[in-house]
């Protein structure tokens, strides 16, 4: 089972912006718009942040945005807040009709 | 919400069945998935079960294919994960999750269960 590639960790200062990348292949991210992003705080279930690359569910702050170029999707978090410190995961549908997650990125807010 | 039950300690080679009961919505309109997370590790998609319109078809990750079975009972608003031939590598928190798409996949999980720990150990 392939894993989408994410940086293990990123950091940013309060109020700044960070970008988390998620690189796949032409079998997953490159082939579909079914890319989602999740936020997970320790001991909690993941929370959906973005779906279909750049769509936000109701109740999700517009500080979270996304885009895709080729095989790479990206999550941008602007105006960093202390509560944004968490793990972030991307996911994508694949040509095998399965789903695959990224390895996860730990965000530290300085 | 989704409320899970059925986790616990099981010996290698053993079996376990996890349950996931929905409230506040009808699962019959949704694909339902299972995701697991080994301690200190990332998320791993396990598999999904589609709706009646798609004959309740299932798809599994290669890592669990042949050992895990997902089923659903729409009348009970529940989905299940039957696990057999368990190994220590299957020790993880298991989550059930709802695909937000209605009658189709959007591959976005908007509702998650609270997670249940499965420990495979002798």
Coordinates of C-alpha atoms in Angstrom, one line a residue:
Chain A
X1 CA 0.0 0.0 0.0
X2 CA 1.6 3.3 -1.1
X3 CA 1.8 6.2 1.2
X4 CA 1.6 9.8 0.0
X5 CA 4.8 11.8 1.0
X6 CA 4.5 14.6 3.5
X7 CA 7.2 16.4 5.4
X8 CA 7.6 14.9 8.9
X9 CA 7.4 18.3 10.5
X10 CA 6.9 22.0 9.8
X11 CA 6.9 25.0 12.0
X12 CA 5.7 28.6 11.9
X13 CA 5.3 31.6 14.1
X14 CA 2.0 32.9 15.4
X15 CA 0.2 34.8 12.7
X16 CA 2.4 33.5 10.0
X17 CA 1.5 31.0 7.2
X18 CA 2.7 27.5 6.6
X19 CA 2.4 25.2 3.6
X20 CA 2.3 21.4 4.0
X21 CA 2.9 19.4 0.8
X22 CA 1.6 16.0 -0.1
X23 CA 3.2 14.2 -3.0
X24 CA 1.7 11.2 -4.8
X25 CA 1.8 9.7 -8.2
X26 CA -0.3 9.7 -11.4
X27 CA -2.2 6.8 -9.8
X28 CA -3.6 8.9 -7.0
X29 CA -3.2 12.6 -6.6
X30 CA -2.3 13.1 -10.2
X31 CA -5.5 11.3 -11.4
X32 CA -8.3 12.6 -9.2
X33 CA -9.6 15.6 -7.4
X34 CA -10.5 13.4 -4.4
X35 CA -7.8 14.9 -2.1
X36 CA -8.7 15.6 1.5
X37 CA -6.9 17.0 4.5
X38 CA -7.4 16.1 8.1
X39 CA -6.2 17.7 11.4
X40 CA -5.6 15.4 14.4
X41 CA -4.8 16.5 17.9
X42 CA -3.3 14.0 20.3
X43 CA -5.7 11.4 21.5
X44 CA -8.5 12.7 19.3
X45 CA -10.1 11.4 16.1
X46 CA -9.1 13.2 12.9
X47 CA -11.1 16.1 11.7
X48 CA -11.9 16.9 8.1
X49 CA -10.4 20.2 7.0
X50 CA -10.6 20.2 3.2
X51 CA -12.1 17.9 0.6
X52 CA -12.0 17.8 -3.2
X53 CA -8.6 19.6 -3.0
X54 CA -9.8 23.0 -1.9
X55 CA -13.3 22.8 -0.5
X56 CA -14.0 23.5 3.2
X57 CA -16.7 21.7 5.2
X58 CA -19.1 23.9 7.0
X59 CA -17.5 25.4 10.2
X60 CA -13.9 25.2 9.0
X61 CA -12.0 28.4 9.1
X62 CA -11.0 30.1 5.8
X63 CA -7.5 30.2 7.2
X64 CA -7.3 26.7 5.8
X65 CA -6.9 26.4 2.0
X66 CA -5.6 24.0 -0.5
X67 CA -4.5 23.5 -4.1
X68 CA -3.1 20.8 -6.3
X69 CA -0.5 20.9 -9.1
X70 CA 0.3 17.7 -10.9
X71 CA 1.1 15.0 -8.4
X72 CA 1.3 17.3 -5.4
X73 CA -1.4 18.7 -3.2
X74 CA -0.8 21.4 -0.6
X75 CA -2.5 22.7 2.5
X76 CA -1.9 26.3 3.4
X77 CA -2.6 27.5 7.0
X78 CA -2.6 31.2 7.3
X79 CA -2.7 33.4 10.4
X80 CA -1.3 30.5 12.6
X81 CA -2.9 30.1 15.9
X82 CA -1.7 28.1 18.9
X83 CA -4.6 25.6 18.5
X84 CA -3.3 24.8 15.0
X85 CA -0.5 22.8 16.5
X86 CA -1.4 19.3 15.6
X87 CA -0.7 16.5 13.0
X88 CA -2.0 16.9 9.5
X89 CA -2.8 14.2 7.0
X90 CA -3.6 14.2 3.4
X91 CA -5.5 11.5 1.6
X92 CA -6.3 10.6 -2.0
X93 CA -8.5 8.2 -3.9
X94 CA -6.4 5.8 -6.1
X95 CA -6.9 4.1 -9.5
X96 CA -7.2 0.8 -7.5
X97 CA -10.4 2.2 -6.0
X98 CA -8.7 2.4 -2.6
X99 CA -7.7 5.3 -0.5
X100 CA -4.2 6.2 0.7
X101 CA -3.1 8.6 3.4
X102 CA 0.1 10.6 3.7
X103 CA 2.5 9.8 6.5
X104 CA 1.4 12.9 8.4
X105 CA 3.1 16.2 9.3
X106 CA 3.5 17.6 12.8
X107 CA 2.9 21.3 12.9
X108 CA 4.7 23.3 15.6
X109 CA 3.5 26.8 16.3
X110 CA 6.4 28.9 17.6
Chain B
X1 CA -22.1 10.6 15.6
X2 CA -20.5 7.2 15.4
X3 CA -20.0 5.1 18.6
X4 CA -17.6 2.2 18.4
X5 CA -17.3 -0.9 20.5
X6 CA -15.5 -4.2 20.5
X7 CA -11.8 -3.5 20.9
X8 CA -9.5 -5.1 23.4
X9 CA -6.7 -7.6 23.9
X10 CA -6.4 -10.6 21.6
X11 CA -3.8 -13.2 21.1
X12 CA -1.9 -13.6 17.8
X13 CA -3.9 -15.6 15.4
X14 CA -7.1 -14.6 17.1
X15 CA -10.2 -12.9 15.8
X16 CA -12.1 -9.8 16.9
X17 CA -15.2 -8.0 15.7
X18 CA -15.6 -4.2 15.9
X19 CA -18.9 -2.5 15.8
X20 CA -19.8 1.1 14.9
X21 CA -23.3 2.4 15.5
X22 CA -24.5 5.7 13.9
X23 CA -26.9 8.1 15.4
X24 CA -28.3 11.4 14.0
X25 CA -28.0 10.2 10.4
X26 CA -28.8 7.2 8.3
X27 CA -25.8 5.2 7.1
X28 CA -27.8 3.7 4.2
X29 CA -27.0 6.8 2.1
X30 CA -23.2 6.6 2.8
X31 CA -20.1 4.6 2.0
X32 CA -18.6 3.6 5.4
X33 CA -14.9 3.2 5.9
X34 CA -12.5 1.9 8.5
X35 CA -9.1 3.5 9.3
X36 CA -6.5 2.5 11.8
X37 CA -3.6 4.1 13.5
X38 CA -0.8 2.2 15.1
X39 CA 0.7 3.8 18.3
X40 CA 2.7 6.8 17.4
X41 CA 2.1 6.3 13.7
X42 CA 0.0 7.8 10.9
X43 CA -3.4 6.9 9.6
X44 CA -3.9 3.8 7.5
X45 CA -7.0 3.2 5.4
X46 CA -8.3 -0.3 5.8
X47 CA -11.3 -0.6 3.6
X48 CA -14.8 0.5 2.8
X49 CA -18.3 -0.8 2.2
X50 CA -20.5 0.8 -0.4
X51 CA -24.2 1.3 -0.3
X52 CA -27.1 -1.0 -1.3
X53 CA -27.1 0.7 -4.7
X54 CA -23.7 -0.7 -5.3
X55 CA -24.5 -4.1 -3.8
X56 CA -22.7 -3.4 -0.6
X57 CA -19.4 -3.9 -2.5
X58 CA -16.3 -3.8 -0.4
X59 CA -12.7 -2.8 -1.1
X60 CA -9.7 -3.4 1.1
X61 CA -6.2 -2.2 1.5
X62 CA -3.7 -4.8 0.4
X63 CA -2.3 -5.1 4.0
X64 CA -5.6 -6.5 5.3
X65 CA -7.1 -8.2 2.3
X66 CA -8.1 -11.7 3.1
X67 CA -8.0 -11.3 6.8
X68 CA -10.5 -8.4 7.4
X69 CA -14.2 -8.2 6.4
X70 CA -16.4 -5.2 6.5
X71 CA -20.1 -5.6 6.7
X72 CA -23.1 -3.4 7.4
X73 CA -26.7 -3.6 8.7
X74 CA -28.6 -0.6 7.5
X75 CA -31.6 -1.6 9.6
X76 CA -29.4 -1.3 12.7
X77 CA -27.6 1.8 11.4
X78 CA -24.4 -0.1 12.0
X79 CA -21.2 -1.1 10.3
X80 CA -18.8 -3.9 11.4
X81 CA -15.2 -4.9 11.0
X82 CA -14.4 -8.6 11.4
X83 CA -10.7 -9.3 11.9
X84 CA -9.1 -12.7 11.8
X85 CA -5.6 -14.1 11.8
X86 CA -4.4 -11.0 13.8
X87 CA -0.8 -10.3 14.2
X88 CA 1.1 -7.8 16.4
X89 CA 1.2 -5.5 13.4
X90 CA -2.5 -5.1 13.6
X91 CA -2.3 -3.5 17.0
X92 CA -3.8 0.0 16.5
X93 CA -6.6 2.3 17.3
X94 CA -9.4 1.5 14.8
X95 CA -11.8 4.2 13.6
X96 CA -15.0 3.9 11.6
X97 CA -15.7 6.9 9.4
X98 CA -18.5 8.2 7.2
X99 CA -17.8 9.3 3.7
X100 CA -19.7 12.5 3.4
X101 CA -20.9 11.8 -0.2
X102 CA -24.5 10.9 -0.5
X103 CA -24.9 7.8 -2.6
X104 CA -21.4 8.1 -4.0
X105 CA -17.9 8.4 -2.8
X106 CA -16.3 11.8 -2.1
X107 CA -13.5 10.2 -0.2
X108 CA -13.8 12.7 2.5
X109 CA -14.6 11.5 6.0
X110 CA -16.7 14.0 7.9
X111 CA -17.8 11.9 10.8
X112 CA -15.5 9.7 12.8
X113 CA -16.0 7.2 15.6
X114 CA -14.2 7.8 18.9
X115 CA -11.7 5.0 18.1
X116 CA -11.2 1.7 19.7
X117 CA -7.9 0.2 20.7
X118 CA -7.0 -3.3 19.5
X119 CA -3.9 -4.9 21.1
X120 CA -2.6 -8.1 19.7
X121 CA -0.3 -9.8 22.2
X122 CA 0.4 -13.1 23.8

